[in-house]
Amino acid sequence: MLMFVWMGWTMGRHHHDHDHGELPPGPTCWPVVGNIFQVGWSPHESFAKLAHKHGPIMTLWLGSMCTVVISSSHVARDMFKNHDVVLAGRKIYEAMKGDQGNEGSLVTSQYNSHWRMLKRLCTTEFFVATRLDAMRDVRARCIHRMMHLMEEAAHSGTTAVDVGRFFFFMAFNLIGNLIFSKDLLDSEMERGDRFYYHAVKVMEYAGKPNVADYLPILKWLDPQGTDTTTSTMEWAMAELLHNPRVLKKVQMELRSKIGPDRNMEEKDIENLPYLQAVIKETLRLHPPLPFLVPHMATDSCDMLGYNIPKESQILVNVWAIGRDPKVWDAPLLFWPERFMEPNTVDYKGRHFEFIPFGSGRRMCPAMPLASRVLPLALGSLLHSFDWLLPDGLKPEEMDMTEGMGITLRKALPLKAIPVRYRGPLNLNE
Ligand code: HEM
């Protein structure tokens, strides 16, 4: 009897929907819990393994939630090129909802007129090049403050610092300044008021204790406006300390182009291709949101011959796509040179093998900000400080395990010793 119920359940799940064609293939699922035991502690990794077996477009059942997992650049291209609008909904978990239902913030809003209004405000008032240019000094101040604190730490001797903490406070201040700056918001204006309300909602949302009411395992899918930046910076530093050749090369670039007498400035970024390649390589191997933010099908659609039912959740495994050996040479190697070749890929959502900010309508609106902050913050620290591992730890002994958190952070916080760099780097070293 039980067997019968179970077979009915799985068959019902796998082979419907008769009216609209077949669901993408996937592993057999259990009654009630579906494939939940196949999720594991590292869902991006377990889903990548399942995709090897079931293919780059795959159905999983998380409880009763139909989830379509996309694990190749080919399928991602089809999603964003041909089905962007219909798959632009958001799968919302209970705790993501604010007091205004799920319409509170840009991240959680469904794809509708409310989202369009927020998106327009965001892109025209917030992340537009002229505004970003005008806020350059604010960013420089925040970075300067971080450098000052690092300088104090360096001065106090050879104590290792928790690198992620410095980045976190810098990023928090920076985004706080961006959102709450008087220049940005004019409280007399109705538009300013509305913007302020929604900006606060984004911040509030980021601080919510959590999302995990439905399935605790999905907790880490909850994105946070500062955590993405912190995660990227911490991984970049960790990979550099783990790969001394790359560290030396990027420092050489910074010190030869900028010289020892001044700090790095934002305008230097365009002349630092290797630094930019280091950031890209970090985002390829360690995308802070390994599944983007869950999308939802607002209607059923046909994708590469399979039926995607209305209201299914869509997870794009950018972590797996960034490590796909069919696309990347030696994918597990931290090798920024791959991004130095002519006509190299960028993260603007056009090259589907590399989409750490997503693509299409729901793509991260803060990408233009991140593409300034990440190289400036990392470059400043590498230009002005040398970095040592504590306790005689050798680069090859570092623990590079990914941890499960809100974003894909390092499991073990990176500890390193900053040593103030003085004088020009000996280029013959
Ligand atoms: C390393 C830095 C960052 C990365 C890699 C990143 C990545 C992403 C990704 C993958 C998404 C989801 C795209 C999708 O659903 O398809 C997203 C959405 C979003 N990000 Fe970022 N992000 C970063 C920094 C930031 C920052 C600093 C802010 C705000 C100040 C921000 C604000 C947002 C917002 C509001 C959305 C929701 C957009 C929407 O749903 O329409 N992000 N981000």
Short mmCIF file of C-alpha atoms and ligand atoms in Angstrom, two decimals:
data_model
loop_
_atom_site.label_atom_id
_atom_site.label_comp_id
_atom_site.label_asym_id
_atom_site.label_seq_id
_atom_site.Cartn_x
_atom_site.Cartn_y
_atom_site.Cartn_z
CA MET A 1 0.00 0.00 0.00
CA LEU A 2 2.73 2.44 1.02
CA MET A 3 4.69 1.49 -2.05
CA PHE A 4 1.67 2.22 -4.17
CA VAL A 5 1.16 5.64 -2.63
CA TRP A 6 4.82 6.45 -3.12
CA MET A 7 4.86 5.34 -6.75
CA GLY A 8 1.74 7.32 -7.43
CA TRP A 9 3.34 10.35 -5.84
CA THR A 10 6.59 10.19 -7.75
CA MET A 11 4.96 9.33 -11.04
CA GLY A 12 2.47 12.08 -10.57
CA ARG A 13 5.29 14.49 -9.98
CA HIS A 14 7.56 13.33 -12.71
CA HIS A 15 5.41 12.75 -15.67
CA HIS A 16 2.74 15.33 -15.51
CA ASP A 17 1.84 17.82 -16.74
CA HIS A 18 -0.07 15.95 -19.46
CA ASP A 19 -1.60 19.12 -20.81
CA HIS A 20 1.67 20.93 -21.19
CA GLY A 21 4.38 18.36 -21.81
CA GLU A 22 7.01 16.85 -19.61
CA LEU A 23 8.87 18.39 -16.74
CA PRO A 24 12.65 18.46 -16.99
CA PRO A 25 14.22 15.20 -15.75
CA GLY A 26 15.33 14.79 -12.18
CA PRO A 27 16.02 12.34 -9.38
CA THR A 28 13.24 10.23 -7.92
CA CYS A 29 11.63 12.02 -5.04
CA TRP A 30 10.06 10.91 -1.78
CA PRO A 31 6.53 11.62 -0.63
CA VAL A 32 6.11 14.88 1.25
CA VAL A 33 9.78 15.74 1.54
CA GLY A 34 10.55 15.34 -2.16
CA ASN A 35 14.29 15.61 -2.79
CA ILE A 36 15.04 17.47 0.38
CA PHE A 37 17.56 14.90 1.62
CA GLN A 38 19.53 15.37 -1.58
CA VAL A 39 20.06 19.04 -0.82
CA GLY A 40 22.76 18.55 1.80
CA TRP A 41 24.77 21.27 3.48
CA SER A 42 26.16 22.61 0.24
CA PRO A 43 23.17 22.74 -2.08
CA HIS A 44 25.10 24.31 -4.99
CA GLU A 45 27.53 21.40 -4.85
CA SER A 46 24.94 18.64 -4.43
CA PHE A 47 22.81 20.13 -7.22
CA ALA A 48 25.87 20.29 -9.49
CA LYS A 49 26.47 16.57 -8.86
CA LEU A 50 22.82 15.76 -9.56
CA ALA A 51 23.03 17.80 -12.77
CA HIS A 52 25.90 15.60 -14.00
CA LYS A 53 23.46 12.75 -13.88
CA HIS A 54 20.17 14.40 -14.84
CA GLY A 55 21.28 17.20 -17.10
CA PRO A 56 21.61 21.00 -17.09
CA ILE A 57 17.86 21.54 -16.76
CA MET A 58 16.52 19.43 -13.94
CA THR A 59 13.46 19.20 -11.70
CA LEU A 60 13.79 18.81 -7.94
CA TRP A 61 11.03 18.81 -5.39
CA LEU A 62 11.79 20.73 -2.23
CA GLY A 63 8.88 19.59 -0.15
CA SER A 64 5.93 20.36 -2.39
CA MET A 65 7.76 23.12 -4.23
CA CYS A 66 8.60 22.34 -7.83
CA THR A 67 12.12 23.63 -8.40
CA VAL A 68 13.86 23.82 -11.75
CA VAL A 69 17.64 23.94 -11.49
CA ILE A 70 19.65 25.37 -14.36
CA SER A 71 23.31 24.34 -14.49
CA SER A 72 24.80 25.28 -17.85
CA SER A 73 25.48 28.46 -19.78
CA HIS A 74 23.49 27.06 -22.69
CA VAL A 75 20.29 26.68 -20.65
CA ALA A 76 20.91 29.99 -18.83
CA ARG A 77 21.13 31.71 -22.22
CA ASP A 78 17.76 30.25 -23.20
CA MET A 79 16.24 31.36 -19.90
CA PHE A 80 17.41 34.97 -20.12
CA LYS A 81 17.11 35.40 -23.89
CA ASN A 82 13.76 33.71 -24.48
CA HIS A 83 11.89 33.53 -21.17
CA ASP A 84 13.16 36.48 -19.17
CA VAL A 85 9.76 38.10 -18.53
CA VAL A 86 7.83 34.97 -17.64
CA LEU A 87 10.61 33.80 -15.29
CA ALA A 88 11.13 37.22 -13.70
CA GLY A 89 8.88 36.52 -10.70
CA ARG A 90 10.32 35.93 -7.24
CA LYS A 91 9.80 32.88 -5.10
CA ILE A 92 9.02 34.40 -1.75
CA TYR A 93 9.40 32.62 1.55
CA GLU A 94 7.25 33.73 4.48
CA ALA A 95 9.91 35.65 6.37
CA MET A 96 11.00 37.54 3.27
CA LYS A 97 7.69 39.34 3.42
CA GLY A 98 7.77 42.71 5.09
CA ASP A 99 4.84 44.43 6.72
CA GLN A 100 3.68 45.42 3.26
CA GLY A 101 3.42 41.83 2.11
CA ASN A 102 6.09 40.84 -0.35
CA GLU A 103 5.95 44.10 -2.26
CA GLY A 104 8.28 45.90 0.13
CA SER A 105 11.61 45.84 -1.63
CA LEU A 106 13.16 45.56 -5.04
CA VAL A 107 14.64 42.17 -4.25
CA THR A 108 11.37 40.58 -3.13
CA SER A 109 8.84 42.38 -5.32
CA GLN A 110 7.08 40.41 -8.02
CA TYR A 111 7.67 41.57 -11.57
CA ASN A 112 4.96 44.23 -11.84
CA SER A 113 4.42 48.00 -11.90
CA HIS A 114 5.65 48.33 -8.31
CA TRP A 115 8.92 46.58 -9.23
CA ARG A 116 9.26 48.79 -12.32
CA MET A 117 8.86 51.93 -10.22
CA LEU A 118 11.51 50.79 -7.72
CA LYS A 119 13.82 49.65 -10.47
CA ARG A 120 13.50 52.97 -12.27
CA LEU A 121 14.24 54.90 -9.08
CA CYS A 122 17.18 52.65 -8.38
CA THR A 123 18.76 52.92 -11.80
CA THR A 124 18.08 56.61 -12.38
CA GLU A 125 18.71 57.95 -8.86
CA PHE A 126 21.07 55.51 -7.33
CA PHE A 127 23.33 53.51 -9.61
CA VAL A 128 23.40 55.81 -12.61
CA ALA A 129 26.93 56.84 -13.68
CA THR A 130 26.45 60.57 -12.93
CA ARG A 131 25.25 59.82 -9.39
CA LEU A 132 28.03 57.30 -8.85
CA ASP A 133 30.57 59.86 -10.08
CA ALA A 134 29.12 62.47 -7.72
CA MET A 135 29.45 60.04 -4.79
CA ARG A 136 33.09 59.23 -5.54
CA ASP A 137 34.38 61.19 -2.53
CA VAL A 138 32.06 59.35 -0.17
CA ARG A 139 33.48 56.05 -1.36
CA ALA A 140 37.03 57.36 -1.11
CA ARG A 141 36.32 58.42 2.51
CA CYS A 142 34.98 55.01 3.47
CA ILE A 143 37.95 53.24 1.92
CA HIS A 144 40.28 55.71 3.56
CA ARG A 145 38.73 54.95 6.94
CA MET A 146 39.25 51.23 6.37
CA MET A 147 42.87 51.88 5.39
CA HIS A 148 43.38 53.96 8.49
CA LEU A 149 42.08 51.19 10.73
CA MET A 150 44.26 48.69 8.90
CA GLU A 151 47.24 50.99 9.35
CA GLU A 152 46.59 51.04 13.11
CA ALA A 153 46.40 47.26 13.15
CA ALA A 154 49.62 47.03 11.14
CA HIS A 155 51.31 49.49 13.43
CA SER A 156 50.45 47.53 16.56
CA GLY A 157 52.72 44.69 15.50
CA THR A 158 52.31 41.33 13.92
CA THR A 159 48.78 40.54 15.01
CA ALA A 160 46.55 38.92 12.43
CA VAL A 161 43.35 40.77 11.58
CA ASP A 162 39.98 39.30 10.65
CA VAL A 163 40.00 40.61 7.08
CA GLY A 164 36.27 40.09 6.47
CA ARG A 165 35.34 42.33 9.42
CA PHE A 166 37.23 45.27 7.94
CA PHE A 167 35.52 44.79 4.60
CA PHE A 168 32.15 44.43 6.23
CA PHE A 169 32.35 47.73 8.08
CA MET A 170 33.68 49.48 5.02
CA ALA A 171 30.89 48.12 2.82
CA PHE A 172 28.25 48.83 5.46
CA ASN A 173 29.34 52.45 5.82
CA LEU A 174 29.62 52.86 2.13
CA ILE A 175 26.14 51.63 1.36
CA GLY A 176 24.71 53.40 4.41
CA ASN A 177 26.21 56.61 3.13
CA LEU A 178 24.93 56.02 -0.33
CA ILE A 179 21.40 55.43 0.88
CA PHE A 180 21.13 57.97 3.67
CA SER A 181 23.18 60.75 2.18
CA LYS A 182 21.44 64.12 2.32
CA ASP A 183 22.64 64.90 -1.19
CA LEU A 184 20.82 61.90 -2.44
CA LEU A 185 17.57 62.34 -0.62
CA ASP A 186 15.60 65.49 -0.42
CA SER A 187 12.92 64.84 2.18
CA GLU A 188 10.89 67.79 0.89
CA MET A 189 10.29 65.94 -2.31
CA GLU A 190 7.61 63.31 -2.50
CA ARG A 191 9.84 61.25 -4.75
CA GLY A 192 12.67 61.51 -2.25
CA ASP A 193 10.32 60.31 0.47
CA ARG A 194 9.16 57.38 -1.52
CA PHE A 195 12.68 56.47 -2.39
CA TYR A 196 13.77 56.74 1.23
CA TYR A 197 10.92 54.45 2.29
CA HIS A 198 11.91 51.81 -0.19
CA ALA A 199 15.63 52.15 0.48
CA VAL A 200 14.92 51.56 4.16
CA LYS A 201 12.85 48.54 3.23
CA VAL A 202 15.83 47.07 1.39
CA MET A 203 18.00 47.64 4.45
CA GLU A 204 15.37 46.26 6.79
CA TYR A 205 14.98 43.26 4.63
CA ALA A 206 18.70 42.67 4.67
CA GLY A 207 18.62 42.69 8.46
CA LYS A 208 15.74 40.26 8.81
CA PRO A 209 16.55 37.38 11.10
CA ASN A 210 15.30 35.08 8.43
CA VAL A 211 13.67 33.42 5.61
CA ALA A 212 14.19 29.95 6.85
CA ASP A 213 10.64 29.31 8.03
CA TYR A 214 9.87 27.13 5.08
CA LEU A 215 13.05 25.12 4.79
CA PRO A 216 15.94 26.12 7.03
CA ILE A 217 18.32 24.88 4.38
CA LEU A 218 17.29 27.70 2.08
CA LYS A 219 18.30 30.32 4.59
CA TRP A 220 21.44 31.16 2.71
CA LEU A 221 19.56 32.07 -0.44
CA ASP A 222 18.59 35.28 1.25
CA PRO A 223 20.72 38.00 -0.36
CA GLN A 224 22.15 40.95 1.49
CA GLY A 225 22.77 44.35 -0.23
CA THR A 226 26.85 44.35 2.23
CA ASP A 227 27.39 40.56 2.59
CA THR A 228 27.93 40.03 -1.13
CA THR A 229 30.69 42.64 -1.17
CA THR A 230 32.30 41.30 2.00
CA SER A 231 32.24 37.74 0.73
CA THR A 232 33.88 38.71 -2.57
CA MET A 233 36.61 40.73 -0.88
CA GLU A 234 37.38 38.04 1.65
CA TRP A 235 37.59 35.35 -1.04
CA ALA A 236 39.78 37.55 -3.22
CA MET A 237 42.25 38.06 -0.36
CA ALA A 238 42.14 34.38 0.55
CA GLU A 239 42.79 33.28 -3.04
CA LEU A 240 45.68 35.75 -3.32
CA LEU A 241 47.32 34.53 -0.14
CA HIS A 242 46.73 30.99 -1.35
CA ASN A 243 48.37 31.85 -4.71
CA PRO A 244 51.46 33.96 -3.94
CA ARG A 245 52.39 34.20 -7.64
CA VAL A 246 49.13 36.03 -8.39
CA LEU A 247 49.46 38.20 -5.27
CA LYS A 248 52.89 39.33 -6.32
CA LYS A 249 51.80 39.99 -9.88
CA VAL A 250 48.80 42.10 -8.91
CA GLN A 251 50.87 44.08 -6.39
CA MET A 252 53.48 44.66 -9.04
CA GLU A 253 50.82 46.05 -11.37
CA LEU A 254 49.45 48.36 -8.67
CA ARG A 255 52.81 49.59 -7.46
CA SER A 256 54.28 50.18 -10.89
CA LYS A 257 51.21 51.99 -12.24
CA ILE A 258 50.39 54.07 -9.15
CA GLY A 259 53.78 54.46 -7.54
CA PRO A 260 54.54 54.65 -3.82
CA ASP A 261 53.67 58.30 -3.16
CA ARG A 262 49.92 58.36 -3.34
CA ASN A 263 46.90 56.19 -2.57
CA MET A 264 44.98 54.35 -5.22
CA GLU A 265 42.05 56.28 -6.70
CA GLU A 266 38.98 55.16 -8.57
CA LYS A 267 40.27 56.56 -11.84
CA ASP A 268 43.22 54.14 -11.65
CA ILE A 269 40.93 51.12 -12.10
CA GLU A 270 40.83 51.30 -15.90
CA ASN A 271 44.62 51.04 -16.03
CA LEU A 272 44.70 47.96 -13.83
CA PRO A 273 43.53 45.07 -16.01
CA TYR A 274 45.13 42.40 -13.88
CA LEU A 275 43.40 43.67 -10.73
CA GLN A 276 40.10 43.58 -12.60
CA ALA A 277 40.88 40.05 -13.74
CA VAL A 278 41.53 39.03 -10.11
CA ILE A 279 38.06 40.30 -9.15
CA LYS A 280 36.45 38.44 -12.05
CA GLU A 281 38.29 35.23 -11.23
CA THR A 282 37.10 35.53 -7.62
CA LEU A 283 33.48 36.00 -8.72
CA ARG A 284 33.78 33.03 -11.10
CA LEU A 285 34.94 30.61 -8.42
CA HIS A 286 33.07 32.16 -5.50
CA PRO A 287 29.88 33.87 -6.65
CA PRO A 288 28.39 35.27 -3.42
CA LEU A 289 24.88 34.23 -4.51
CA PRO A 290 25.51 30.77 -6.01
CA PHE A 291 21.87 30.42 -7.16
CA LEU A 292 21.24 34.10 -7.92
CA VAL A 293 18.07 35.03 -5.98
CA PRO A 294 15.31 32.45 -6.58
CA HIS A 295 13.18 33.33 -9.60
CA MET A 296 9.62 32.13 -10.12
CA ALA A 297 7.66 31.29 -13.26
CA THR A 298 4.68 33.65 -13.34
CA ASP A 299 3.09 31.43 -15.97
CA SER A 300 3.87 28.04 -17.42
CA CYS A 301 6.29 28.04 -20.34
CA ASP A 302 8.12 25.72 -22.63
CA MET A 303 11.87 25.68 -22.27
CA LEU A 304 14.10 23.58 -24.52
CA GLY A 305 11.20 21.18 -25.01
CA TYR A 306 10.29 20.85 -21.33
CA ASN A 307 7.35 22.26 -19.45
CA ILE A 308 8.10 24.75 -16.68
CA PRO A 309 4.94 24.90 -14.59
CA LYS A 310 3.51 28.16 -13.31
CA GLU A 311 4.83 29.08 -9.85
CA SER A 312 7.80 26.77 -9.99
CA GLN A 313 10.96 28.09 -8.44
CA ILE A 314 13.93 28.61 -10.78
CA LEU A 315 17.45 28.33 -9.38
CA VAL A 316 20.36 29.21 -11.67
CA ASN A 317 23.45 27.44 -10.36
CA VAL A 318 26.03 30.08 -11.31
CA TRP A 319 28.53 28.38 -9.06
CA ALA A 320 28.35 25.23 -11.22
CA ILE A 321 28.30 27.24 -14.47
CA GLY A 322 31.49 29.06 -13.43
CA ARG A 323 33.24 25.72 -12.90
CA ASP A 324 31.95 23.90 -15.95
CA PRO A 325 34.93 22.07 -17.51
CA LYS A 326 33.19 22.19 -20.91
CA VAL A 327 33.53 25.98 -20.85
CA TRP A 328 36.55 26.76 -18.68
CA ASP A 329 40.08 25.39 -18.95
CA ALA A 330 41.32 24.02 -15.63
CA PRO A 331 38.16 25.39 -13.97
CA LEU A 332 39.29 24.86 -10.38
CA LEU A 333 42.50 26.80 -10.82
CA PHE A 334 42.62 30.42 -9.61
CA TRP A 335 44.08 31.83 -12.79
CA PRO A 336 43.12 35.47 -13.53
CA GLU A 337 45.08 35.36 -16.79
CA ARG A 338 42.04 33.68 -18.37
CA PHE A 339 40.34 37.09 -18.18
CA MET A 340 43.28 38.92 -19.75
CA GLU A 341 42.76 37.53 -23.20
CA PRO A 342 41.42 39.82 -25.94
CA ASN A 343 37.61 39.96 -26.14
CA THR A 344 37.41 38.51 -22.69
CA VAL A 345 34.08 37.91 -20.97
CA ASP A 346 32.62 40.45 -18.55
CA TYR A 347 29.94 40.21 -15.86
CA LYS A 348 27.38 42.49 -17.49
CA GLY A 349 24.99 39.65 -18.13
CA ARG A 350 25.84 39.07 -21.80
CA HIS A 351 28.20 36.13 -21.36
CA PHE A 352 26.15 33.35 -19.88
CA GLU A 353 29.14 31.32 -18.73
CA PHE A 354 29.87 34.11 -16.22
CA ILE A 355 26.83 35.72 -14.59
CA PRO A 356 27.64 36.41 -10.91
CA PHE A 357 25.28 39.44 -11.01
CA GLY A 358 22.61 37.59 -12.98
CA SER A 359 21.27 38.72 -16.34
CA GLY A 360 18.09 40.15 -17.79
CA ARG A 361 15.49 42.16 -15.92
CA ARG A 362 16.24 40.93 -12.41
CA MET A 363 19.97 41.41 -12.74
CA CYS A 364 21.70 43.13 -9.81
CA PRO A 365 21.11 46.88 -10.22
CA ALA A 366 24.18 47.63 -8.08
CA MET A 367 26.64 46.05 -10.51
CA PRO A 368 28.00 49.49 -11.60
CA LEU A 369 28.65 50.33 -7.95
CA ALA A 370 30.24 46.97 -7.17
CA SER A 371 32.50 47.24 -10.23
CA ARG A 372 33.98 50.41 -8.70
CA VAL A 373 34.04 49.44 -5.02
CA LEU A 374 35.51 45.96 -5.33
CA PRO A 375 38.69 46.89 -7.26
CA LEU A 376 39.15 50.11 -5.31
CA ALA A 377 38.93 48.47 -1.88
CA LEU A 378 41.00 45.43 -2.79
CA GLY A 379 43.52 47.43 -4.83
CA SER A 380 44.02 49.97 -2.02
CA LEU A 381 44.84 47.25 0.48
CA LEU A 382 47.20 45.48 -1.89
CA HIS A 383 48.89 48.67 -2.97
CA SER A 384 49.59 49.92 0.55
CA PHE A 385 50.15 46.72 2.49
CA ASP A 386 52.01 43.49 2.17
CA TRP A 387 50.15 40.50 3.54
CA LEU A 388 51.41 37.59 5.59
CA LEU A 389 49.73 34.48 6.89
CA PRO A 390 49.75 34.09 10.69
CA ASP A 391 51.54 31.41 12.70
CA GLY A 392 53.88 30.45 9.88
CA LEU A 393 50.97 28.98 7.94
CA LYS A 394 51.99 28.05 4.39
CA PRO A 395 49.74 29.11 1.48
CA GLU A 396 49.08 25.49 0.56
CA GLU A 397 47.96 24.73 4.12
CA MET A 398 45.16 27.32 4.08
CA ASP A 399 41.62 26.10 4.66
CA MET A 400 39.62 27.19 1.61
CA THR A 401 36.35 25.45 2.53
CA GLU A 402 33.13 27.24 1.65
CA GLY A 403 30.79 27.85 4.54
CA MET A 404 27.05 27.89 4.53
CA GLY A 405 25.86 31.31 5.48
CA ILE A 406 23.64 33.95 3.99
CA THR A 407 26.05 34.13 1.12
CA LEU A 408 28.82 31.78 0.13
CA ARG A 409 31.39 32.89 2.68
CA LYS A 410 34.62 31.28 3.65
CA ALA A 411 33.90 28.71 6.35
CA LEU A 412 36.89 29.82 8.37
CA PRO A 413 37.26 33.61 8.50
CA LEU A 414 40.45 34.73 6.81
CA LYS A 415 43.13 35.92 9.23
CA ALA A 416 46.13 37.78 7.84
CA ILE A 417 48.80 40.22 8.96
CA PRO A 418 49.01 43.58 7.19
CA VAL A 419 52.50 45.05 6.89
CA ARG A 420 52.69 48.65 5.71
CA TYR A 421 54.46 48.78 2.39
CA ARG A 422 57.04 51.52 2.03
CA GLY A 423 59.06 52.35 -0.99
CA PRO A 424 58.73 51.06 -4.50
CA LEU A 425 58.48 47.36 -5.08
CA ASN A 426 61.69 45.91 -6.40
CA LEU A 427 60.55 44.86 -9.85
CA ASN A 428 63.45 42.46 -10.20
CA GLU A 429 62.57 40.66 -7.01
C1 HEM B 1 29.77 41.60 -5.15
C2 HEM B 1 28.70 42.32 -5.11
C3 HEM B 1 27.32 41.86 -5.58
C4 HEM B 1 26.95 40.75 -6.28
C5 HEM B 1 27.84 39.64 -6.85
C6 HEM B 1 25.50 40.80 -6.43
C7 HEM B 1 24.75 39.84 -7.07
C8 HEM B 1 23.38 39.89 -7.19
C9 HEM B 1 22.59 38.84 -7.78
C10 HEM B 1 23.12 37.52 -8.33
C11 HEM B 1 21.28 39.22 -7.73
C12 HEM B 1 20.07 38.42 -8.19
C13 HEM B 1 19.89 38.44 -9.68
C14 HEM B 1 18.71 37.59 -10.09
O1 HEM B 1 17.80 37.37 -9.31
O2 HEM B 1 18.70 37.09 -11.23
C15 HEM B 1 21.24 40.53 -7.11
C16 HEM B 1 20.10 41.27 -6.93
C17 HEM B 1 20.05 42.48 -6.29
N1 HEM B 1 21.14 43.16 -5.78
FE1 HEM B 1 23.08 42.61 -5.90
N2 HEM B 1 25.03 41.93 -5.83
C18 HEM B 1 26.09 42.60 -5.29
C19 HEM B 1 26.05 43.79 -4.60
C20 HEM B 1 24.91 44.51 -4.35
C21 HEM B 1 24.87 45.75 -3.61
C22 HEM B 1 26.09 46.43 -3.01
C23 HEM B 1 23.56 46.16 -3.60
C24 HEM B 1 22.91 47.37 -2.97
C25 HEM B 1 23.49 48.42 -2.53
C26 HEM B 1 22.78 45.18 -4.33
C27 HEM B 1 21.43 45.27 -4.57
C28 HEM B 1 20.67 44.31 -5.20
C29 HEM B 1 19.22 44.40 -5.38
C30 HEM B 1 18.30 45.52 -4.89
C31 HEM B 1 18.84 43.24 -6.07
C32 HEM B 1 17.42 42.82 -6.50
C33 HEM B 1 17.12 43.15 -7.95
C34 HEM B 1 15.76 42.64 -8.38
O3 HEM B 1 15.24 41.71 -7.77
O4 HEM B 1 15.19 43.18 -9.34
N3 HEM B 1 23.64 44.20 -4.79
N4 HEM B 1 22.53 40.89 -6.79
#
